[in-house]
mmCIF file of C-alpha atoms in Angstrom:
data_model
loop_
_atom_site.group_PDB
_atom_site.id
_atom_site.type_symbol
_atom_site.label_atom_id
_atom_site.label_comp_id
_atom_site.label_asym_id
_atom_site.label_seq_id
_atom_site.Cartn_x
_atom_site.Cartn_y
_atom_site.Cartn_z
ATOM 1 C CA MET A 1 36.233 15.306 23.952
ATOM 2 C CA LYS A 2 33.767 12.750 25.305
ATOM 3 C CA ILE A 3 31.060 11.076 23.232
ATOM 4 C CA VAL A 4 28.536 8.758 24.884
ATOM 5 C CA VAL A 5 26.607 6.015 23.149
ATOM 6 C CA THR A 6 23.830 5.958 25.713
ATOM 7 C CA ASP A 7 22.044 2.806 24.536
ATOM 8 C CA CYS A 8 22.227 0.308 21.717
ATOM 9 C CA SER A 9 19.686 -2.373 20.779
ATOM 10 C CA TRP A 10 22.128 -4.632 18.958
ATOM 11 C CA GLY A 11 24.661 -5.283 21.712
ATOM 12 C CA SER A 12 27.793 -4.025 19.945
ATOM 13 C CA TYR A 13 29.281 -0.622 19.199
ATOM 14 C CA ASP A 14 31.796 -1.419 16.468
ATOM 15 C CA ILE A 15 30.067 0.526 13.695
ATOM 16 C CA GLU A 16 29.556 3.604 15.867
ATOM 17 C CA LYS A 17 33.208 3.620 16.925
ATOM 18 C CA LYS A 18 34.365 3.229 13.338
ATOM 19 C CA TYR A 19 32.631 6.417 12.197
ATOM 20 C CA LEU A 20 33.084 8.603 15.291
ATOM 21 C CA PRO A 21 36.167 10.847 15.624
ATOM 22 C CA GLN A 22 39.124 8.625 16.352
ATOM 23 C CA ASP A 23 40.594 11.063 18.870
ATOM 24 C CA ALA A 24 37.435 11.142 21.014
ATOM 25 C CA GLU A 25 36.787 9.302 24.239
ATOM 26 C CA VAL A 26 33.833 7.054 23.368
ATOM 27 C CA VAL A 27 31.846 5.681 26.307
ATOM 28 C CA CYS A 28 29.251 2.976 25.629
ATOM 29 C CA GLU A 29 26.367 2.356 28.011
ATOM 30 C CA GLN A 30 22.910 0.798 28.027
ATOM 31 C CA ILE A 31 20.684 3.461 29.611
ATOM 32 C CA THR A 32 17.077 3.401 28.454
ATOM 33 C CA SER A 33 15.140 4.850 31.412
ATOM 34 C CA ASP A 34 17.372 5.906 34.328
ATOM 35 C CA GLU A 35 17.712 9.712 34.277
ATOM 36 C CA ASP A 36 20.178 9.820 37.172
ATOM 37 C CA LYS A 37 22.523 7.350 35.503
ATOM 38 C CA LEU A 38 22.227 9.233 32.221
ATOM 39 C CA ILE A 39 23.216 12.459 33.969
ATOM 40 C CA GLU A 40 26.162 10.796 35.681
ATOM 41 C CA VAL A 41 27.537 9.422 32.422
ATOM 42 C CA CYS A 42 26.804 12.443 30.208
ATOM 43 C CA LYS A 43 27.400 15.397 32.538
ATOM 44 C CA ASP A 44 30.752 16.131 30.856
ATOM 45 C CA ALA A 45 29.921 14.809 27.369
ATOM 46 C CA THR A 46 30.056 16.895 24.198
ATOM 47 C CA ALA A 47 27.855 14.557 22.152
ATOM 48 C CA ALA A 48 25.562 11.584 22.605
ATOM 49 C CA LEU A 49 24.123 8.887 20.372
ATOM 50 C CA SER A 50 20.799 7.529 21.599
ATOM 51 C CA GLU A 51 17.801 5.383 20.802
ATOM 52 C CA TYR A 52 15.642 5.364 23.924
ATOM 53 C CA ALA A 53 17.601 7.274 26.581
ATOM 54 C CA PRO A 54 15.330 9.742 28.444
ATOM 55 C CA TRP A 55 16.494 13.186 27.359
ATOM 56 C CA THR A 56 14.298 15.260 29.627
ATOM 57 C CA ARG A 57 14.856 18.927 30.425
ATOM 58 C CA ARG A 58 16.301 17.904 33.797
ATOM 59 C CA VAL A 59 18.862 15.645 32.138
ATOM 60 C CA MET A 60 19.908 18.171 29.509
ATOM 61 C CA GLU A 61 20.241 20.977 32.042
ATOM 62 C CA ALA A 62 22.644 18.758 33.974
ATOM 63 C CA CYS A 63 24.848 18.289 30.892
ATOM 64 C CA PRO A 64 26.223 21.798 30.233
ATOM 65 C CA ASN A 65 28.802 20.703 27.622
ATOM 66 C CA LEU A 66 26.340 18.766 25.486
ATOM 67 C CA LYS A 67 26.111 20.105 21.938
ATOM 68 C CA ILE A 68 24.338 17.350 19.996
ATOM 69 C CA ILE A 69 22.027 14.384 20.572
ATOM 70 C CA ALA A 70 22.155 12.094 17.543
ATOM 71 C CA GLN A 71 19.240 9.690 17.438
ATOM 72 C CA THR A 72 20.223 6.303 16.050
ATOM 73 C CA ALA A 73 16.654 6.032 14.892
ATOM 74 C CA MET A 74 13.906 7.572 12.822
ATOM 75 C CA GLY A 75 11.949 8.806 15.845
ATOM 76 C CA PHE A 76 12.922 11.284 18.555
ATOM 77 C CA ASP A 77 10.013 11.122 21.022
ATOM 78 C CA ASN A 78 12.477 10.316 23.847
ATOM 79 C CA VAL A 79 13.901 13.842 23.517
ATOM 80 C CA ASP A 80 12.280 16.952 24.986
ATOM 81 C CA ILE A 81 12.594 19.018 21.825
ATOM 82 C CA GLU A 82 11.538 22.287 23.442
ATOM 83 C CA ALA A 83 14.171 21.859 26.143
ATOM 84 C CA ALA A 84 16.820 21.098 23.522
ATOM 85 C CA LYS A 85 15.834 24.264 21.667
ATOM 86 C CA ASP A 86 16.023 26.361 24.824
ATOM 87 C CA LEU A 87 19.434 24.937 25.718
ATOM 88 C CA GLY A 88 20.906 25.197 22.221
ATOM 89 C CA ILE A 89 21.361 21.455 21.766
ATOM 90 C CA THR A 90 21.140 20.150 18.208
ATOM 91 C CA VAL A 91 19.025 17.011 17.738
ATOM 92 C CA THR A 92 19.506 14.822 14.677
ATOM 93 C CA ASN A 93 17.853 11.680 13.410
ATOM 94 C CA VAL A 94 18.007 9.341 10.414
ATOM 95 C CA PRO A 95 14.412 9.487 9.172
ATOM 96 C CA ASP A 96 14.844 7.649 5.882
ATOM 97 C CA TYR A 97 17.152 4.730 6.713
ATOM 98 C CA CYS A 98 14.461 2.037 6.718
ATOM 99 C CA PHE A 99 11.850 3.367 4.292
ATOM 100 C CA ASP A 100 12.069 0.274 2.124
ATOM 101 C CA GLU A 101 11.881 -2.142 5.058
ATOM 102 C CA VAL A 102 8.875 -0.506 6.746
ATOM 103 C CA ALA A 103 6.959 -0.156 3.487
ATOM 104 C CA GLU A 104 7.692 -3.786 2.610
ATOM 105 C CA HIS A 105 6.602 -4.864 6.093
ATOM 106 C CA ALA A 106 3.359 -2.892 5.875
ATOM 107 C CA ALA A 107 2.550 -4.387 2.483
ATOM 108 C CA ALA A 108 3.399 -7.877 3.758
ATOM 109 C CA LEU A 109 1.010 -7.479 6.690
ATOM 110 C CA LEU A 110 -1.755 -6.185 4.435
ATOM 111 C CA VAL A 111 -1.458 -9.077 1.999
ATOM 112 C CA SER A 112 -1.140 -11.638 4.803
ATOM 113 C CA LEU A 113 -4.335 -10.385 6.425
ATOM 114 C CA MET A 114 -6.303 -10.038 3.192
ATOM 115 C CA ARG A 115 -5.367 -13.601 2.201
ATOM 116 C CA ASN A 116 -5.503 -14.898 5.809
ATOM 117 C CA THR A 117 -2.111 -16.586 5.497
ATOM 118 C CA ILE A 118 -1.255 -16.019 9.158
ATOM 119 C CA GLY A 119 -4.677 -17.195 10.334
ATOM 120 C CA TYR A 120 -4.617 -20.353 8.219
ATOM 121 C CA ASP A 121 -1.195 -21.328 9.493
ATOM 122 C CA GLU A 122 -2.141 -20.734 13.123
ATOM 123 C CA VAL A 123 -5.311 -22.867 12.960
ATOM 124 C CA ILE A 124 -3.613 -25.653 11.005
ATOM 125 C CA LYS A 125 -0.794 -25.908 13.529
ATOM 126 C CA THR A 126 -2.805 -25.486 16.730
ATOM 127 C CA LYS A 127 -6.115 -27.166 15.843
ATOM 128 C CA LYS A 128 -5.025 -29.600 13.119
ATOM 129 C CA VAL A 129 -7.813 -28.419 10.797
ATOM 130 C CA TRP A 130 -7.302 -28.564 7.012
ATOM 131 C CA ASP A 131 -10.234 -26.604 5.569
ATOM 132 C CA PHE A 132 -10.235 -23.347 3.606
ATOM 133 C CA LYS A 133 -13.533 -22.354 5.257
ATOM 134 C CA ILE A 134 -11.810 -21.696 8.599
ATOM 135 C CA ALA A 135 -10.940 -18.227 7.265
ATOM 136 C CA PRO A 136 -13.148 -15.160 7.527
ATOM 137 C CA LYS A 137 -14.711 -14.208 4.210
ATOM 138 C CA LEU A 138 -11.958 -13.403 1.731
ATOM 139 C CA TYR A 139 -12.204 -11.227 -1.349
ATOM 140 C CA ARG A 140 -9.993 -10.660 -4.355
ATOM 141 C CA ILE A 141 -7.381 -7.993 -3.592
ATOM 142 C CA ASN A 142 -7.525 -6.638 -7.131
ATOM 143 C CA GLY A 143 -10.149 -3.882 -7.132
ATOM 144 C CA GLU A 144 -10.324 -3.448 -3.343
ATOM 145 C CA THR A 145 -9.729 -0.052 -1.728
ATOM 146 C CA LEU A 146 -6.779 0.681 0.533
ATOM 147 C CA GLY A 147 -7.211 3.618 2.897
ATOM 148 C CA LEU A 148 -4.117 5.404 4.180
ATOM 149 C CA ILE A 149 -4.129 7.373 7.406
ATOM 150 C CA GLY A 150 -1.029 9.428 6.857
ATOM 151 C CA CYS A 151 0.479 9.670 3.386
ATOM 152 C CA GLY A 152 4.158 10.210 4.060
ATOM 153 C CA ARG A 153 6.924 8.600 2.056
ATOM 154 C CA ILE A 154 6.617 5.192 3.740
ATOM 155 C CA PRO A 155 2.843 4.724 3.313
ATOM 156 C CA ARG A 156 3.086 6.098 -0.226
ATOM 157 C CA ARG A 157 5.706 3.465 -1.009
ATOM 158 C CA ALA A 158 3.576 0.735 0.589
ATOM 159 C CA ALA A 159 0.597 1.983 -1.429
ATOM 160 C CA HIS A 160 2.646 1.685 -4.624
ATOM 161 C CA MET A 161 3.308 -1.951 -3.750
ATOM 162 C CA MET A 162 -0.393 -2.594 -3.112
ATOM 163 C CA GLN A 163 -1.283 -0.872 -6.369
ATOM 164 C CA GLY A 164 0.723 -3.684 -7.945
ATOM 165 C CA PHE A 165 -2.001 -6.002 -6.640
ATOM 166 C CA GLY A 166 -4.598 -3.798 -8.323
ATOM 167 C CA MET A 167 -5.799 -1.907 -5.258
ATOM 168 C CA LYS A 168 -7.321 1.556 -5.445
ATOM 169 C CA VAL A 169 -5.819 3.922 -2.872
ATOM 170 C CA ILE A 170 -7.426 6.745 -0.936
ATOM 171 C CA GLY A 171 -5.636 8.757 1.712
ATOM 172 C CA TYR A 172 -6.180 11.133 4.615
ATOM 173 C CA ASP A 173 -3.342 13.576 5.179
ATOM 174 C CA PRO A 174 -4.147 17.284 5.579
ATOM 175 C CA TYR A 175 -0.500 18.188 4.997
ATOM 176 C CA LEU A 176 0.050 16.334 1.715
ATOM 177 C CA PRO A 177 -0.023 18.508 -1.413
ATOM 178 C CA GLU A 178 -2.623 17.436 -3.957
ATOM 179 C CA GLU A 179 -0.009 17.137 -6.695
ATOM 180 C CA VAL A 180 2.075 14.716 -4.612
ATOM 181 C CA ALA A 181 -0.990 12.577 -3.972
ATOM 182 C CA LYS A 182 -1.877 12.519 -7.661
ATOM 183 C CA GLU A 183 1.650 11.532 -8.613
ATOM 184 C CA ALA A 184 1.385 8.608 -6.175
ATOM 185 C CA GLY A 185 -2.022 7.555 -7.487
ATOM 186 C CA ILE A 186 -3.744 8.450 -4.209
ATOM 187 C CA THR A 187 -7.171 10.076 -4.044
ATOM 188 C CA LEU A 188 -7.188 12.374 -1.035
ATOM 189 C CA VAL A 189 -10.207 12.520 1.273
ATOM 190 C CA LYS A 190 -10.934 15.214 3.828
ATOM 191 C CA THR A 191 -11.767 13.105 6.884
ATOM 192 C CA ILE A 192 -10.853 9.854 8.601
ATOM 193 C CA LYS A 193 -14.567 9.046 8.489
ATOM 194 C CA GLU A 194 -14.313 8.773 4.707
ATOM 195 C CA ILE A 195 -11.454 6.309 5.121
ATOM 196 C CA ALA A 196 -13.687 4.251 7.418
ATOM 197 C CA GLU A 197 -16.600 4.256 5.024
ATOM 198 C CA GLN A 198 -14.715 3.375 1.836
ATOM 199 C CA SER A 199 -11.810 1.103 2.788
ATOM 200 C CA ASP A 200 -11.411 -2.658 2.532
ATOM 201 C CA ALA A 201 -7.975 -2.373 4.132
ATOM 202 C CA ILE A 202 -6.501 0.418 6.240
ATOM 203 C CA LEU A 203 -2.853 1.288 6.797
ATOM 204 C CA SER A 204 -2.197 3.739 9.619
ATOM 205 C CA HIS A 205 1.235 5.309 9.529
ATOM 206 C CA VAL A 206 1.608 8.700 11.186
ATOM 207 C CA PRO A 207 4.365 10.039 13.456
ATOM 208 C CA LEU A 208 3.684 10.296 17.185
ATOM 209 C CA MET A 209 3.414 13.842 18.488
ATOM 210 C CA PRO A 210 0.909 15.613 20.765
ATOM 211 C CA SER A 211 -1.407 16.352 17.847
ATOM 212 C CA THR A 212 -1.501 12.717 16.688
ATOM 213 C CA GLU A 213 -1.809 10.929 20.033
ATOM 214 C CA LYS A 214 -4.757 8.510 19.705
ATOM 215 C CA MET A 215 -5.869 10.283 16.524
ATOM 216 C CA VAL A 216 -7.003 6.924 15.128
ATOM 217 C CA ALA A 217 -10.023 6.493 17.352
ATOM 218 C CA GLY A 218 -13.790 6.844 17.230
ATOM 219 C CA GLU A 219 -13.942 8.692 13.918
ATOM 220 C CA LEU A 220 -12.501 5.579 12.298
ATOM 221 C CA PHE A 221 -13.806 2.698 14.398
ATOM 222 C CA ASP A 222 -17.361 4.015 14.752
ATOM 223 C CA ASN A 223 -17.855 4.488 11.005
ATOM 224 C CA LEU A 224 -16.513 1.283 9.476
ATOM 225 C CA LYS A 225 -18.705 -0.058 6.667
ATOM 226 C CA LYS A 226 -16.777 -2.910 5.014
ATOM 227 C CA HIS A 227 -15.134 -4.878 7.876
ATOM 228 C CA PRO A 228 -11.613 -3.992 6.719
ATOM 229 C CA VAL A 229 -8.286 -5.313 7.873
ATOM 230 C CA PHE A 230 -6.169 -2.798 9.791
ATOM 231 C CA VAL A 231 -2.391 -2.378 9.924
ATOM 232 C CA ASN A 232 -0.307 -0.047 12.103
ATOM 233 C CA THR A 233 3.411 0.274 11.396
ATOM 234 C CA SER A 234 4.196 3.673 12.926
ATOM 235 C CA ARG A 235 3.688 4.220 16.677
ATOM 236 C CA GLY A 236 1.212 2.535 19.002
ATOM 237 C CA GLY A 237 0.382 5.821 20.695
ATOM 238 C CA THR A 238 -1.280 7.130 17.536
ATOM 239 C CA VAL A 239 -4.084 4.548 17.829
ATOM 240 C CA ASP A 240 -6.682 4.094 20.567
ATOM 241 C CA TYR A 241 -6.006 0.417 21.200
ATOM 242 C CA HIS A 242 -9.039 0.006 23.440
ATOM 243 C CA LEU A 243 -11.329 1.071 20.614
ATOM 244 C CA LEU A 244 -9.373 -1.083 18.183
ATOM 245 C CA SER A 245 -9.803 -4.050 20.517
ATOM 246 C CA GLU A 246 -13.536 -3.469 20.680
ATOM 247 C CA ALA A 247 -13.725 -3.285 16.879
ATOM 248 C CA LEU A 248 -11.788 -6.533 16.587
ATOM 249 C CA LYS A 249 -14.034 -8.277 19.092
ATOM 250 C CA ASP A 250 -17.304 -7.301 17.426
ATOM 251 C CA GLY A 251 -16.047 -7.814 13.862
ATOM 252 C CA ARG A 252 -16.025 -4.246 12.614
ATOM 253 C CA ILE A 253 -12.320 -4.897 11.963
ATOM 254 C CA THR A 254 -11.805 -8.352 10.459
ATOM 255 C CA ALA A 255 -8.171 -8.626 11.559
ATOM 256 C CA ALA A 256 -5.313 -6.378 12.592
ATOM 257 C CA GLY A 257 -1.605 -6.586 11.850
ATOM 258 C CA LEU A 258 0.322 -4.607 14.456
ATOM 259 C CA ASP A 259 4.033 -3.956 14.471
ATOM 260 C CA VAL A 260 3.635 -1.561 17.398
ATOM 261 C CA VAL A 261 1.501 -1.451 20.523
ATOM 262 C CA ASP A 262 0.681 1.390 22.869
ATOM 263 C CA SER A 263 3.078 0.251 25.594
ATOM 264 C CA GLU A 264 6.537 -1.058 24.807
ATOM 265 C CA PRO A 265 7.983 -3.370 25.981
ATOM 266 C CA ALA A 266 4.672 -5.063 25.312
ATOM 267 C CA ASP A 267 2.254 -5.741 28.156
ATOM 268 C CA PHE A 268 0.950 -9.168 27.177
ATOM 269 C CA ASP A 269 -1.895 -8.863 29.688
ATOM 270 C CA SER A 270 -3.297 -5.836 27.874
ATOM 271 C CA GLU A 271 -6.603 -5.958 26.049
ATOM 272 C CA ILE A 272 -5.228 -6.014 22.520
ATOM 273 C CA PHE A 273 -3.320 -9.249 23.156
ATOM 274 C CA GLN A 274 -6.550 -10.991 24.090
ATOM 275 C CA CYS A 275 -7.962 -10.478 20.581
ATOM 276 C CA GLU A 276 -7.618 -13.677 18.573
ATOM 277 C CA ASN A 277 -7.802 -11.781 15.290
ATOM 278 C CA ALA A 278 -4.902 -9.466 16.135
ATOM 279 C CA TYR A 279 -1.508 -10.510 14.798
ATOM 280 C CA PHE A 280 1.794 -9.034 15.914
ATOM 281 C CA THR A 281 5.365 -8.453 14.907
ATOM 282 C CA PRO A 282 7.713 -7.087 17.622
ATOM 283 C CA HIS A 283 8.356 -3.551 16.345
ATOM 284 C CA ALA A 284 10.390 -5.209 13.620
ATOM 285 C CA ALA A 285 9.284 -3.367 10.492
ATOM 286 C CA PHE A 286 12.480 -1.311 10.423
ATOM 287 C CA TYR A 287 14.748 -4.342 10.574
ATOM 288 C CA SER A 288 17.162 -5.623 7.998
ATOM 289 C CA GLU A 289 20.887 -6.020 8.355
ATOM 290 C CA THR A 290 21.230 -3.405 5.618
ATOM 291 C CA ALA A 291 19.131 -0.875 7.517
ATOM 292 C CA LEU A 292 20.890 -1.466 10.838
ATOM 293 C CA GLU A 293 24.321 -0.790 9.378
ATOM 294 C CA GLU A 294 23.013 2.356 7.689
ATOM 295 C CA VAL A 295 21.317 3.915 10.719
ATOM 296 C CA ARG A 296 24.280 3.272 12.990
ATOM 297 C CA ARG A 297 26.784 4.613 10.477
ATOM 298 C CA ARG A 298 24.765 7.721 9.633
ATOM 299 C CA SER A 299 24.037 8.502 13.289
ATOM 300 C CA ALA A 300 27.755 8.417 14.057
ATOM 301 C CA GLU A 301 28.496 10.471 10.940
ATOM 302 C CA ASN A 302 25.988 13.071 12.141
ATOM 303 C CA VAL A 303 28.072 13.549 15.281
ATOM 304 C CA THR A 304 31.387 13.561 13.427
ATOM 305 C CA ASN A 305 30.177 15.994 10.769
ATOM 306 C CA PHE A 306 28.564 18.284 13.345
ATOM 307 C CA LEU A 307 31.739 18.475 15.411
ATOM 308 C CA ALA A 308 33.713 19.214 12.229
ATOM 309 C CA GLY A 309 31.437 21.844 10.760
ATOM 310 C CA GLY A 310 28.169 22.422 12.591
ATOM 311 C CA GLU A 311 24.582 21.791 11.499
ATOM 312 C CA GLY A 312 25.313 22.592 7.863
ATOM 313 C CA LYS A 313 27.225 19.324 7.564
ATOM 314 C CA ILE A 314 24.270 17.169 8.658
ATOM 315 C CA ASP A 315 21.608 15.686 6.384
ATOM 316 C CA TYR A 316 18.744 15.709 8.906
ATOM 317 C CA VAL A 317 18.412 18.084 11.837
ATOM 318 C CA VAL A 318 15.165 17.900 13.809
ATOM 319 C CA LYS A 319 13.267 21.133 13.256
ATOM 320 C CA PHE A 320 12.110 22.595 16.530
ATOM 321 C CA ASP A 321 9.074 24.338 15.036
ATOM 322 C CA LYS A 322 7.339 21.070 14.020
#
């Protein structure tokens, strides 16, 4: 039995090997874009662990023995889910391994922008100016309104943290039950326009899928009333970064904290990187040593448990009807 670790961001495979079946042939590669190489390595594989490897229909059709693709990640947008369904290949992920880290990161970006800590430091170091007035206008966080675009478990956790600062929270999420919102202290609104009109800070955190591609666009940026700060900690493709750039340039958005951009690896010549009031972290919200060990272990366990007992032994199987 052959198991392929197709790609690995951390440069070692010790954790994966520890939790995969000890009698399996484990092949470790670093394939993030080359379909032909992926086919060559996986054509006789039973299982694969992946982060970014391009699991297109063409690749999967060329791997007739493949039974499971275990994503060592929360996302699975590198996998053609419809093709996997048609070919009977199980796809798993680890959607909750870094909830704490991403929520903490989102809250940290929000507070940093609302108190201008990043901006102060940058001006002090680069321009040698020691003057509180170099900041944009700042307001007390207590009593301000945080608008959530997407109210899943991560943004709800980040909202709980911001409620600790005294923020009121409104949210747009047509799929969130009213009772769940109430329990989280979130007042649901029916449109993104309402988020734009009422928010002093905006956290966008929605999964990337065809229905959410560039969903954060004109309805938000054309209706801003309070010059909010804006944070995105989900996927760059969910936001129209051209419109965000325009809003940053003309001041409709005071500042943006972006853990993701719409093209990764980042294109530093792109428009968003020319905005002085945009601040970046390198898709790092998920990261802690604790989270990395967990996602790698659980991804390998997904393969081991599947091979031992099928889908019923796995915590999270990607549902093909979503």
